[in-house]
CSV table of C-alpha atoms and ligand atoms in Angstrom, one decimal:
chain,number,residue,atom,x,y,z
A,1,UNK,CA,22.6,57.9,53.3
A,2,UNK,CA,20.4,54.6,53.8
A,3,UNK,CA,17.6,53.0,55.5
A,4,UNK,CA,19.0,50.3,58.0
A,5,UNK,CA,16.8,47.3,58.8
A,6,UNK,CA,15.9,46.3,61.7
A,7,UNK,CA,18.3,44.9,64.4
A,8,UNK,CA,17.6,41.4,64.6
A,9,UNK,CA,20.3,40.1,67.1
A,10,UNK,CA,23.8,39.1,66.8
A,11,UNK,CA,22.7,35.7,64.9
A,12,UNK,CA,20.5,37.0,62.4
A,13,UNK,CA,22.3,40.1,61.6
A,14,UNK,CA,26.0,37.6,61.1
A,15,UNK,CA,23.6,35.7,58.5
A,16,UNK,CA,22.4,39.6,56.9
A,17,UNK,CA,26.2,40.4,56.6
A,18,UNK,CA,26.8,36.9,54.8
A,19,UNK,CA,24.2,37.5,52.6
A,20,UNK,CA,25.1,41.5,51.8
A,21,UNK,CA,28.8,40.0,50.7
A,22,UNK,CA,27.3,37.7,48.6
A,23,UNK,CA,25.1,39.9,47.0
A,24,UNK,CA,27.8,42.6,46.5
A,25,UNK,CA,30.9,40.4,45.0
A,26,UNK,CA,28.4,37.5,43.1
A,27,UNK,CA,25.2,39.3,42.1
A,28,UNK,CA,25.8,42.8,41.7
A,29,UNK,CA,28.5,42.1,38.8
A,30,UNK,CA,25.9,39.9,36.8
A,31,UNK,CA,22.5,41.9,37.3
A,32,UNK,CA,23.1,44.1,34.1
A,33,UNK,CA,23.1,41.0,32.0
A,34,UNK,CA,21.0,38.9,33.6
A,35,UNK,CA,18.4,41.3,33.3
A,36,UNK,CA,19.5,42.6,29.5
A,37,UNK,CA,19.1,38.7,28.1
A,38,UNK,CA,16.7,37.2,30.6
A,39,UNK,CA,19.2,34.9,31.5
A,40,UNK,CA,19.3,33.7,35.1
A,41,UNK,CA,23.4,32.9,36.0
A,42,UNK,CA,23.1,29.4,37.0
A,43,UNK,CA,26.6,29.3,38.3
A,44,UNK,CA,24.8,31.4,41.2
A,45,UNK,CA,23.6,28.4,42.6
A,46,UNK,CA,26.3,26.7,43.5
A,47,UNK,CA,28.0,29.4,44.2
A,48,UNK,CA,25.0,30.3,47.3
A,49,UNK,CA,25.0,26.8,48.1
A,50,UNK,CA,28.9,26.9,48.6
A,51,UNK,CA,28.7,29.8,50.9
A,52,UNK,CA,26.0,28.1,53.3
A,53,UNK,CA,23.3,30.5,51.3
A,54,UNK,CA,20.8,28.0,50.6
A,55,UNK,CA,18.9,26.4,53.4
A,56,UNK,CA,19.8,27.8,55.9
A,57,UNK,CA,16.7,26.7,57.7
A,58,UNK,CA,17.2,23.3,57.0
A,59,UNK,CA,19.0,20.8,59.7
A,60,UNK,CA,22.6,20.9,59.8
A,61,UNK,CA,21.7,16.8,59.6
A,62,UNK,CA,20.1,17.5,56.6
A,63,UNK,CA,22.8,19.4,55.2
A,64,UNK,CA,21.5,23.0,56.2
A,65,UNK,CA,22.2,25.9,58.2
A,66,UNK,CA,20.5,25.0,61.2
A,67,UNK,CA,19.0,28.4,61.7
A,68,UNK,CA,15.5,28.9,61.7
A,69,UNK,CA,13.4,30.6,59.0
A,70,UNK,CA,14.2,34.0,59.6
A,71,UNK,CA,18.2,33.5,58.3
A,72,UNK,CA,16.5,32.5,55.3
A,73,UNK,CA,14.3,36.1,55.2
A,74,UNK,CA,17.2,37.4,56.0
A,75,UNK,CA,18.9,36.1,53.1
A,76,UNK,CA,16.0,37.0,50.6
A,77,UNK,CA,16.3,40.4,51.6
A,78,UNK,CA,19.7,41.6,51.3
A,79,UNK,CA,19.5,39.1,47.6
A,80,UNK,CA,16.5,41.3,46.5
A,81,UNK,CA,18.0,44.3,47.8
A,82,UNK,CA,20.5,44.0,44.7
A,83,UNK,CA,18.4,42.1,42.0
A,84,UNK,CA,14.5,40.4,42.7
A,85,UNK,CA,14.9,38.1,39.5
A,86,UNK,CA,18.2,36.6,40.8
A,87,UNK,CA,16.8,36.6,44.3
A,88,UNK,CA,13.9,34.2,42.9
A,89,UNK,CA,15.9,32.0,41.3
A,90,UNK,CA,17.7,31.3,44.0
A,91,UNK,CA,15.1,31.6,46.6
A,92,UNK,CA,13.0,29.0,44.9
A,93,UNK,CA,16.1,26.9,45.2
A,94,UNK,CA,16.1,27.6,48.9
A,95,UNK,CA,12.5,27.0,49.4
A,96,UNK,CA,9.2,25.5,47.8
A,97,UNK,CA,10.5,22.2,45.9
A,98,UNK,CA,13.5,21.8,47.9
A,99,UNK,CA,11.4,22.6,51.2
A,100,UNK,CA,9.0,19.9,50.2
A,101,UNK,CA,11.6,17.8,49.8
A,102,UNK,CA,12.8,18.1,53.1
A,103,UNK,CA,9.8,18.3,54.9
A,104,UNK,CA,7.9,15.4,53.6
A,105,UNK,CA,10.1,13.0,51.4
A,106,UNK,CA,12.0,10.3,52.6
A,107,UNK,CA,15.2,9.2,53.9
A,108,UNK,CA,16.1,7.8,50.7
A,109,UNK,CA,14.9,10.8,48.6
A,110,UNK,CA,16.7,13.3,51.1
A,111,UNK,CA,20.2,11.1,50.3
A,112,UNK,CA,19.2,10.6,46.4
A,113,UNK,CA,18.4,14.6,46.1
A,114,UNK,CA,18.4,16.8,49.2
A,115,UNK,CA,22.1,17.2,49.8
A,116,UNK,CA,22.8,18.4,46.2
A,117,UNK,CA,20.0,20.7,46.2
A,118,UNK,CA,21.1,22.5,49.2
A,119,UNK,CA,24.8,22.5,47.7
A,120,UNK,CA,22.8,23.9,44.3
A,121,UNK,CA,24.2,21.5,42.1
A,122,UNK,CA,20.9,20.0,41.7
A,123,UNK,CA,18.1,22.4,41.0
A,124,UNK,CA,14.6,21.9,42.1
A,125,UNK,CA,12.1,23.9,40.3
A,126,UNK,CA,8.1,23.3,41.7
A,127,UNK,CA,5.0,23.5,39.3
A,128,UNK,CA,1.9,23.3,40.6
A,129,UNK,CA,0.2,26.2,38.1
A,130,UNK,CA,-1.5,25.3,34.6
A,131,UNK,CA,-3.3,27.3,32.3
A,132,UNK,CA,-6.6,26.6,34.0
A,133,UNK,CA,-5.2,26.2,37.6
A,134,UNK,CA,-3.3,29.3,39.3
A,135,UNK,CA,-5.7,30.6,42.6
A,136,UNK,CA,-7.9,27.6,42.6
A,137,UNK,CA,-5.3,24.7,42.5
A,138,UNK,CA,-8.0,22.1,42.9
A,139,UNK,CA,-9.1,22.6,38.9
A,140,UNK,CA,-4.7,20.8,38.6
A,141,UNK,CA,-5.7,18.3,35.6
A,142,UNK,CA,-1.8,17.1,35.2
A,143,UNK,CA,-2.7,13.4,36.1
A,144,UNK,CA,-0.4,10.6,37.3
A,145,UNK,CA,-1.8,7.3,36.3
A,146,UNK,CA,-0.6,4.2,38.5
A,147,UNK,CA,1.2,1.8,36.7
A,148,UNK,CA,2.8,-1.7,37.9
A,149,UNK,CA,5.8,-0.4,39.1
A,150,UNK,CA,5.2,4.0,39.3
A,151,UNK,CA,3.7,6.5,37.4
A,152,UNK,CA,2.8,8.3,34.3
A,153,UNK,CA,2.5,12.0,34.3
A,154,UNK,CA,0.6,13.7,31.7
A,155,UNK,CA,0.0,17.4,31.3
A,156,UNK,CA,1.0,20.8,31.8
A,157,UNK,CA,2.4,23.9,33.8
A,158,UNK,CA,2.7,27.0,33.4
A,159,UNK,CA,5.0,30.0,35.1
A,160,UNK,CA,7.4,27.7,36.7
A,161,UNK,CA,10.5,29.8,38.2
A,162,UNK,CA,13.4,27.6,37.4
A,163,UNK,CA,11.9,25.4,34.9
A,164,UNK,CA,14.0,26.3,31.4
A,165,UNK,CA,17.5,25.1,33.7
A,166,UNK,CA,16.1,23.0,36.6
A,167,UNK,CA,17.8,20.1,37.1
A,168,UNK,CA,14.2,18.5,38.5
A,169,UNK,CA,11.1,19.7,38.7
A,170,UNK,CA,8.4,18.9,41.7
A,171,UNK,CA,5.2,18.0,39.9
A,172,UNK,CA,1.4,18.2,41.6
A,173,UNK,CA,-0.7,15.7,39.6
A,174,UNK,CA,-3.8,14.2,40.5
A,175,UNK,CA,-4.5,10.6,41.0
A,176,UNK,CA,-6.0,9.7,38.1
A,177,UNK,CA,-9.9,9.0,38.8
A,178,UNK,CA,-9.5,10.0,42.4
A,179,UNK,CA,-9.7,13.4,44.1
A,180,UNK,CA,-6.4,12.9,45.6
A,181,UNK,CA,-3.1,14.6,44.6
A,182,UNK,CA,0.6,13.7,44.4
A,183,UNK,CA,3.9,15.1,44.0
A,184,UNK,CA,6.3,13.5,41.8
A,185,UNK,CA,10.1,13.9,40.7
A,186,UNK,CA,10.5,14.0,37.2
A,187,UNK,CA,14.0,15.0,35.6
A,188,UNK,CA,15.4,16.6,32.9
A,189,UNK,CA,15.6,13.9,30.2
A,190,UNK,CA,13.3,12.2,31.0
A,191,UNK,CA,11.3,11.2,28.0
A,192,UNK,CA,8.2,12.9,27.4
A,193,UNK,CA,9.0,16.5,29.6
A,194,UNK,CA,10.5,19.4,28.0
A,195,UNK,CA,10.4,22.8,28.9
A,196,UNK,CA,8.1,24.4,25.6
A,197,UNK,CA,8.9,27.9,26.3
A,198,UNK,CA,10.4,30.3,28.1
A,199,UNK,CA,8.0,33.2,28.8
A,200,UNK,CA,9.5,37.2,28.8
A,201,UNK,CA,8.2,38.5,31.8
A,202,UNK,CA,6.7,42.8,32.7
A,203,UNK,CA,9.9,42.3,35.6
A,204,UNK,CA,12.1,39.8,37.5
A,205,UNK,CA,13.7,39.3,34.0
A,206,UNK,CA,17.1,37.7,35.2
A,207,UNK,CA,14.5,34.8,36.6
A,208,UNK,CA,13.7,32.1,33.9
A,209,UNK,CA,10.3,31.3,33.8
A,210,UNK,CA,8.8,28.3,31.4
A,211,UNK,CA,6.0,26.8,30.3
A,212,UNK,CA,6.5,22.9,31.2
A,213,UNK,CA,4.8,19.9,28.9
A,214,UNK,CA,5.1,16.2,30.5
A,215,UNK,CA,3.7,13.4,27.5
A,216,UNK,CA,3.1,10.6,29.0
A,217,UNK,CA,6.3,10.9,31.4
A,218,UNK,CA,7.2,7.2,32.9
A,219,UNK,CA,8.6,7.4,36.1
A,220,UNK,CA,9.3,5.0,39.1
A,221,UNK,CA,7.6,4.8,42.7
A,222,UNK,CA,10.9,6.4,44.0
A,223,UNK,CA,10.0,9.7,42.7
A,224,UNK,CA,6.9,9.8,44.4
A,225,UNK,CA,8.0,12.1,47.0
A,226,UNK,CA,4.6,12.5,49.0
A,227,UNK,CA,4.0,10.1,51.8
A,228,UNK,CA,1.7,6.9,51.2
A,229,UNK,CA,-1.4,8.5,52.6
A,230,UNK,CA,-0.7,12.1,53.3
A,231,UNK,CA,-2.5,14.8,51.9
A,232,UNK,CA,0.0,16.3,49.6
A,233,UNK,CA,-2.2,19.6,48.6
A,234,UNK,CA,-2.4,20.5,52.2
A,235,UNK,CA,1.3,19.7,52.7
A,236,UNK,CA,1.9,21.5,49.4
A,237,UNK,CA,0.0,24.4,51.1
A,238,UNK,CA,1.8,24.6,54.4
A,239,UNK,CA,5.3,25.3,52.2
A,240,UNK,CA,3.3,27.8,50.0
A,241,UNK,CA,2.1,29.6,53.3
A,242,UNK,CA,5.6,29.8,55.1
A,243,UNK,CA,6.9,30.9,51.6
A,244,UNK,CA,4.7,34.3,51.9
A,245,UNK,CA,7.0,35.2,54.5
A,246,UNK,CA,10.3,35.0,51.8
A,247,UNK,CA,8.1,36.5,49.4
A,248,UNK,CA,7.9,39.4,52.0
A,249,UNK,CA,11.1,39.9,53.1
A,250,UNK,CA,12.2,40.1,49.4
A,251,UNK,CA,9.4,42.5,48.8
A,252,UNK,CA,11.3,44.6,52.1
A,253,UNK,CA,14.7,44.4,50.3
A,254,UNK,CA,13.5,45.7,47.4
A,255,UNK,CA,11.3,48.6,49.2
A,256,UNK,CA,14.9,49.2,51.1
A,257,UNK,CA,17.0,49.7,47.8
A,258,UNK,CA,14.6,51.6,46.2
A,259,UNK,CA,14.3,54.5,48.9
A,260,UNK,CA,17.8,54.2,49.6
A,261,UNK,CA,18.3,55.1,45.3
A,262,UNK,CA,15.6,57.7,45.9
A,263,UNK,CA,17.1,59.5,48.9
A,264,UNK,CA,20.7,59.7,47.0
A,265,UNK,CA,19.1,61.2,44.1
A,266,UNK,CA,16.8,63.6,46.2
A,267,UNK,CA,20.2,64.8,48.3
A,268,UNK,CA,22.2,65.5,44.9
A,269,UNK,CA,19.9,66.9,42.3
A,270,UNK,CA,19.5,70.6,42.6
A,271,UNK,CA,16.1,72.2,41.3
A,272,UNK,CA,15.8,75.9,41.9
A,273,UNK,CA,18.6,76.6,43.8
A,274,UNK,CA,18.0,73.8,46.6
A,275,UNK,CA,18.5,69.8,46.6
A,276,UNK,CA,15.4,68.0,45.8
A,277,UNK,CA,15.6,66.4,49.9
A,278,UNK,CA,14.8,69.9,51.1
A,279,UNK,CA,11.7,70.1,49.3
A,280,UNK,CA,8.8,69.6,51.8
A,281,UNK,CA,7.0,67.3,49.2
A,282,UNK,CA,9.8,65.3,48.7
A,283,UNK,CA,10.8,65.0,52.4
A,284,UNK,CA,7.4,63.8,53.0
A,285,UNK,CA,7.5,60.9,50.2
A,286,UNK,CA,10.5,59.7,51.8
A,287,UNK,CA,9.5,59.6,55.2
A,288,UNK,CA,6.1,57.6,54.6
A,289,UNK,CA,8.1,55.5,52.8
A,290,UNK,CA,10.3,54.4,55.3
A,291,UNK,CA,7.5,54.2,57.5
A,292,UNK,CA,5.5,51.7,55.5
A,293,UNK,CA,8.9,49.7,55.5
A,294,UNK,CA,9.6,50.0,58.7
A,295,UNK,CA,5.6,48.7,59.4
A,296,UNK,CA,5.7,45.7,57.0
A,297,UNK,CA,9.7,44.8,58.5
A,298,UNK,CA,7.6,44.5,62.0
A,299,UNK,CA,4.8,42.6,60.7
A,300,UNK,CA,6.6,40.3,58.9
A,301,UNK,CA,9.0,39.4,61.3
A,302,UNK,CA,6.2,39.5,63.6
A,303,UNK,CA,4.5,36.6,61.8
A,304,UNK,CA,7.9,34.5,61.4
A,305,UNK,CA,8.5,34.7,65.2
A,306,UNK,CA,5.2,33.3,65.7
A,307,UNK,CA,5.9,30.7,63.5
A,308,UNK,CA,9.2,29.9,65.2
A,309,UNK,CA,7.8,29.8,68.6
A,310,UNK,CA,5.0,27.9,67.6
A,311,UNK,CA,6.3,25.5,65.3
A,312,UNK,CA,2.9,26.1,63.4
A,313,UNK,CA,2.3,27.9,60.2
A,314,UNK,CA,0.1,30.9,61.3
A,315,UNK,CA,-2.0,31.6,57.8
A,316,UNK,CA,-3.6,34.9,59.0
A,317,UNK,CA,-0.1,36.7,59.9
A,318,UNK,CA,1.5,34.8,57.1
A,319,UNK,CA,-1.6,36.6,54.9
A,320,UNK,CA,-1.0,40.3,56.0
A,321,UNK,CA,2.3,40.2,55.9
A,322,UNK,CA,2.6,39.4,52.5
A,323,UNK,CA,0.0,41.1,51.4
A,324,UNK,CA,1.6,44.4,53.4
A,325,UNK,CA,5.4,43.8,52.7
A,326,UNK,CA,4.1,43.4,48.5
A,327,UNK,CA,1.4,46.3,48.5
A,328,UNK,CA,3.9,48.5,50.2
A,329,UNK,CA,7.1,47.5,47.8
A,330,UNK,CA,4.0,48.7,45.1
A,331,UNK,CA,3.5,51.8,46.6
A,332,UNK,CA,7.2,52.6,47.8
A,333,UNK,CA,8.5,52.3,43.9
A,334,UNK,CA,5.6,54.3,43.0
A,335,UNK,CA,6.7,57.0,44.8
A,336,UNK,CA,10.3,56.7,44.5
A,337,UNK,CA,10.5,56.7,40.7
A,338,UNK,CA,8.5,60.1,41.4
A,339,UNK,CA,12.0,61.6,42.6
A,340,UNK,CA,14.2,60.8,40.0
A,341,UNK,CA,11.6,62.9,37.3
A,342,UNK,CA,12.3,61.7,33.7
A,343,UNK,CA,15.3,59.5,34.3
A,344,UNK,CA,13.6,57.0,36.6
A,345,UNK,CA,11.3,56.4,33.4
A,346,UNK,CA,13.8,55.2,31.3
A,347,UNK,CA,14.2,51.5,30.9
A,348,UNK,CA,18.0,51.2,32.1
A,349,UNK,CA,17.4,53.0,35.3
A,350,UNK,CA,17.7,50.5,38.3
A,351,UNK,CA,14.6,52.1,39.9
A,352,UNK,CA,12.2,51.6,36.9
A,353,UNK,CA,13.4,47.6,37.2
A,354,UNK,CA,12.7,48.3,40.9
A,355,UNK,CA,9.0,49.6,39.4
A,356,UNK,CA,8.4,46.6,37.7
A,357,UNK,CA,9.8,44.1,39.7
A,358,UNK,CA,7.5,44.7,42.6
A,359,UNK,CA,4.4,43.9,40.9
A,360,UNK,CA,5.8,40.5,41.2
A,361,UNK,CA,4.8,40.3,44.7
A,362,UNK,CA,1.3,40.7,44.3
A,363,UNK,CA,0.6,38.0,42.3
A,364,UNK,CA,3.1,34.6,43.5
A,365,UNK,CA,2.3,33.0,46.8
A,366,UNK,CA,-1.3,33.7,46.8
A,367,UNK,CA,-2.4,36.7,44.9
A,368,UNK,CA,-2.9,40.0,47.0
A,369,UNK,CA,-7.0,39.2,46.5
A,370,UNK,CA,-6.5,35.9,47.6
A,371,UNK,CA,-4.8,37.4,50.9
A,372,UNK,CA,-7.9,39.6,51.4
A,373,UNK,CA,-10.1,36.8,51.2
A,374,UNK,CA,-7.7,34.6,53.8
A,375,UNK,CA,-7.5,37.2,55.8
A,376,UNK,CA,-11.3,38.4,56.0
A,377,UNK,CA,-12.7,35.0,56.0
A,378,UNK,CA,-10.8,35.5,59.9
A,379,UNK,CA,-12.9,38.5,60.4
A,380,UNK,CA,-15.8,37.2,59.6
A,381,UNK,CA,-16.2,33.0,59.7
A,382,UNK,CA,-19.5,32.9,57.7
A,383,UNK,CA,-17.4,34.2,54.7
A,384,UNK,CA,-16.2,31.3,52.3
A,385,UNK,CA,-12.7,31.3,51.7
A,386,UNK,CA,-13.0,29.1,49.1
A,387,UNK,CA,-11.5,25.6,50.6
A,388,UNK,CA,-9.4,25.4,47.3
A,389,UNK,CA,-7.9,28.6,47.5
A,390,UNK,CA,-4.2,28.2,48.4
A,391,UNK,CA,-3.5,27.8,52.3
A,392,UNK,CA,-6.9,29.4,52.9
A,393,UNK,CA,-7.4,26.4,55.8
A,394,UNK,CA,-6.2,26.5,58.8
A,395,UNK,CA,-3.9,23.4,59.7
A,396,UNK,CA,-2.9,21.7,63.0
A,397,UNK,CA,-1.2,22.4,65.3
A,398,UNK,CA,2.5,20.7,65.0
A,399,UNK,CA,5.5,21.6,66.8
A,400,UNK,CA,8.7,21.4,64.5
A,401,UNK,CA,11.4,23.8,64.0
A,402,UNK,CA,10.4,25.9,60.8
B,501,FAD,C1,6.9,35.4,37.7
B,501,FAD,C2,6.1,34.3,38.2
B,501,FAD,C3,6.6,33.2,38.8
B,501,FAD,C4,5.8,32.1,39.2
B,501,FAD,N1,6.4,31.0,39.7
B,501,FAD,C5,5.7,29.9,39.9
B,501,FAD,C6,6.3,28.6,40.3
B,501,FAD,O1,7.5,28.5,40.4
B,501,FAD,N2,5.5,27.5,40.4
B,501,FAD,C7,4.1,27.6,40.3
B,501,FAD,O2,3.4,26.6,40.5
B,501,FAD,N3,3.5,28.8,40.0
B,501,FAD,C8,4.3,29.9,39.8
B,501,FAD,N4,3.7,31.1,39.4
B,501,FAD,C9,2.2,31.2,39.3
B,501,FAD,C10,1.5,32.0,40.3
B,501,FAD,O3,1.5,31.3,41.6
B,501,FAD,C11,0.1,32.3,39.8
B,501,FAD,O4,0.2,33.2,38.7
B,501,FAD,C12,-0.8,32.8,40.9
B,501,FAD,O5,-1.1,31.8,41.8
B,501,FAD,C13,-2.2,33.4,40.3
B,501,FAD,O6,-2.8,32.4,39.4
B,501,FAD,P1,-3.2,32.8,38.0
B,501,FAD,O7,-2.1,33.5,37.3
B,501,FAD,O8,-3.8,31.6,37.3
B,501,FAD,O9,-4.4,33.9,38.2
B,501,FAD,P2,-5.9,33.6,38.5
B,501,FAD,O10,-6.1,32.6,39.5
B,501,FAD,O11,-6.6,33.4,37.2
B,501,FAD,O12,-6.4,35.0,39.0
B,501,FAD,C14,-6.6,36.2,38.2
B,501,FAD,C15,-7.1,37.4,39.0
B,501,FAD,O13,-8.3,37.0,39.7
B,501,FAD,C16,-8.1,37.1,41.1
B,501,FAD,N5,-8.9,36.1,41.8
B,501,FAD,C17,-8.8,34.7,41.5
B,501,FAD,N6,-9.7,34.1,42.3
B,501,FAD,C18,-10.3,35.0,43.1
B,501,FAD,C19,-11.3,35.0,44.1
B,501,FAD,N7,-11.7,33.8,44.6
B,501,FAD,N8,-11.7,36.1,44.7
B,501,FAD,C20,-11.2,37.3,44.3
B,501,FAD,N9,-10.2,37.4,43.3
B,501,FAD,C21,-9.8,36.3,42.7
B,501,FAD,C22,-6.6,37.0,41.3
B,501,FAD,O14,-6.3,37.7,42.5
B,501,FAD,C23,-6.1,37.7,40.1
B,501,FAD,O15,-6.1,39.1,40.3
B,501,FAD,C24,4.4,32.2,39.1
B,501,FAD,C25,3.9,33.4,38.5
B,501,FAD,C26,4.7,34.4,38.1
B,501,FAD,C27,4.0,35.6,37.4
């Protein structure tokens, strides 16, 4: 007994069964541990970027899949479906930094770093949070001071997926003096950046998470991977807006598995004389369950399509479907844990990491608040979105494949 996704077409669904056998033979026999020592399997990366797993919305010139974005939801999905924390990792592998990368650096950089990254031998991890800087990005103090021949980087990030083993790390800094921003490669060893701590996270455990200090980091004008010129926070945005869309379709994979653990339970365990399934109350959890999935599936694909057919990133859909596919993965463990009575509550059962994992969703990509505030400064235009809010503008309208 499970909930099937939708039917997306003979091309999406042959990436879905890709991704299902991955998740089955590489992550399901290293979830237990990953999650027991918060240790995120780093062979994984290579191993998804040897079976055509990551970026597989990327060119096939650029060393991609050549599908558009929804192979890559896809993918997230049937990866969360079996572990969120392992799904991250990889996700932010297959997205944010690396996306950057591809979208705005240069032919150069794309040789130097682009082709590794989408092999995942060279990991890509993207800080743009500090300690003073999460919603409101524009209060980044992480400066990059010109010098004759590049840069130094000084300051610091916080919560940066990937940071404790990334092989590179995507920094935002501002222009020293200026109101302008950068982006900037900086490597591990590279003198002056180490990764201070790793932080022990409510869920996504298997994910590795760090605090990131850079001391007067030296690097050259190569590694400036934003354009002479551009404007690298809205760019920055644009990635961060399309990534909403990855951060719901994990949030659907992880609403799947956790009714599909629910109904399994509710069809076996017995309670006065009857399975637990032919209880009206419990029928009832399960069906609005499955509703709510079935009504953030829509929307979110909804919202990619648009962006496919468009070639645009359209913020309001991008907004509601995150904010849906992560309030309802909230709402969905909620209830499911419900069914399994007092061993869902204990800290080995997969559906209290289910429990905690979701919370995840309403707080990466734009907080869920921040989505209400996209979304209703639409409604109602007077309302201030608050221009530094993370893809809170909209942006113009570009046709590329996406
Ligand atoms: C597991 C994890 C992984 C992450 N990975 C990365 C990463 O790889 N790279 C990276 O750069 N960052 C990463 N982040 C950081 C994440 O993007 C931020 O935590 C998020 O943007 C929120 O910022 P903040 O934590 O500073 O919260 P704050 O901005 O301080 O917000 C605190 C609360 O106030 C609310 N709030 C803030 N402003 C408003 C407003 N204007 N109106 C109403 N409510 C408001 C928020 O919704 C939230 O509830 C990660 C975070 C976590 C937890």
């Amino acid at each position: 007994m499970s909930v099937d996704p939708i039917d997306l077409g003979a091309e999406l669904e042959a990436w879905r069964a890709r991704a299902r056998r991955f998740a089955q033979e590489e992550i399901v026999p290293r979830v237990d541990e990953a999650e027991a020592t918060e240790t995120f399997p780093r062979e994984l990366f290579a191993r998804a970027g040897a079976a055509g797993l990551i970026g597989s919305h990327y060119p096939v010139a650029a060393g991609g899949g050549g599908a558009d974005l929804r192979a890559a939801m896809v993918i997230r999905e049937e990866f969360s479906y079996r572990s969120v924390g392992i799904s991250s990792g990889l996700g932010h592998q297959d997205h944010v930094g690396t996306a950057y990368l591809q979208r705005f650096g240069s032919a150069a950089q794309h040789e130097a770093w682009l082709g590794p990254a989408l092999a995942g031998t060279y990991v890509i991890a993207m800080a743009i949070t500090e300690p003073d800087a999460g919603s409101d990005v524009r209060r980044i103090r992480t400066t990059a001071r010109p010098t004759s021949s590049g840069w130094v980087l000084s300051g610091r990030k916080t919560y940066i997926t990937n940071g404790p083993l990334a092989d590179a790390i995507a920094l935002t800094a501002r222009i020293a003096g200026t109101d302008r921003f950068g982006v900037f490669l900086v490597e591990r060893g590279d003198r002056g950046f180490a990764c201070e701590r790793k932080l022990s996270k409510l869920g996504c455990r298997s994910s590795e998470v760090g605090e990131l200090v850079f001391d007067d980091v030296e690097v050259s004008d190569e590694r400036r991977l934003s354009p002479e010129g551009g404007s690298p926070l809205d760019d920055i945005l644009k990635v961060l807006v399309i990534g909403r869309l990855l951060v719901a379709a994990s949030a659907l994979g992880l609403g799947r598995r956790a009714i599909d653990l629910a109904l399994a339970r509710a069809a076996t365990r017995e309670t006065f004389g009857r399975p637990l399934l032919r209880r009206q109350e419990i029928s009832a959890m399960l069906a609005h369950a499955t509703t709510a999935l079935r009504a953030a599936e829509l929307l979110s694909y909804h919202a990619a399509a648009i962006a496919v057919d468009r070639g645009d990133v359209p913020i309001l859909e991008c907004s509601q479907a995150k904010l849906l596919a992560a309030e309802t993965a909230v709402e969905i463990t909620d209830r499911m844990l419900r069914v399994f009575g007092g061993v869902g509550y204990l800290d080995d059962a997969e559906i209290a990491r289910l429990y905690r994992d979701a919370r995840f969703f309403t707080i990466v990509e734009g907080t869920a608040e921040i989505q209400h505030r996209i979304i209703a400064s639409r409604l109602d235009p007077t309302l201030d979105p608050e221009p530094s809010t993370v893809g809170s503008r909209p942006t113009a309208r570009r046709k590329t494949r996406i």
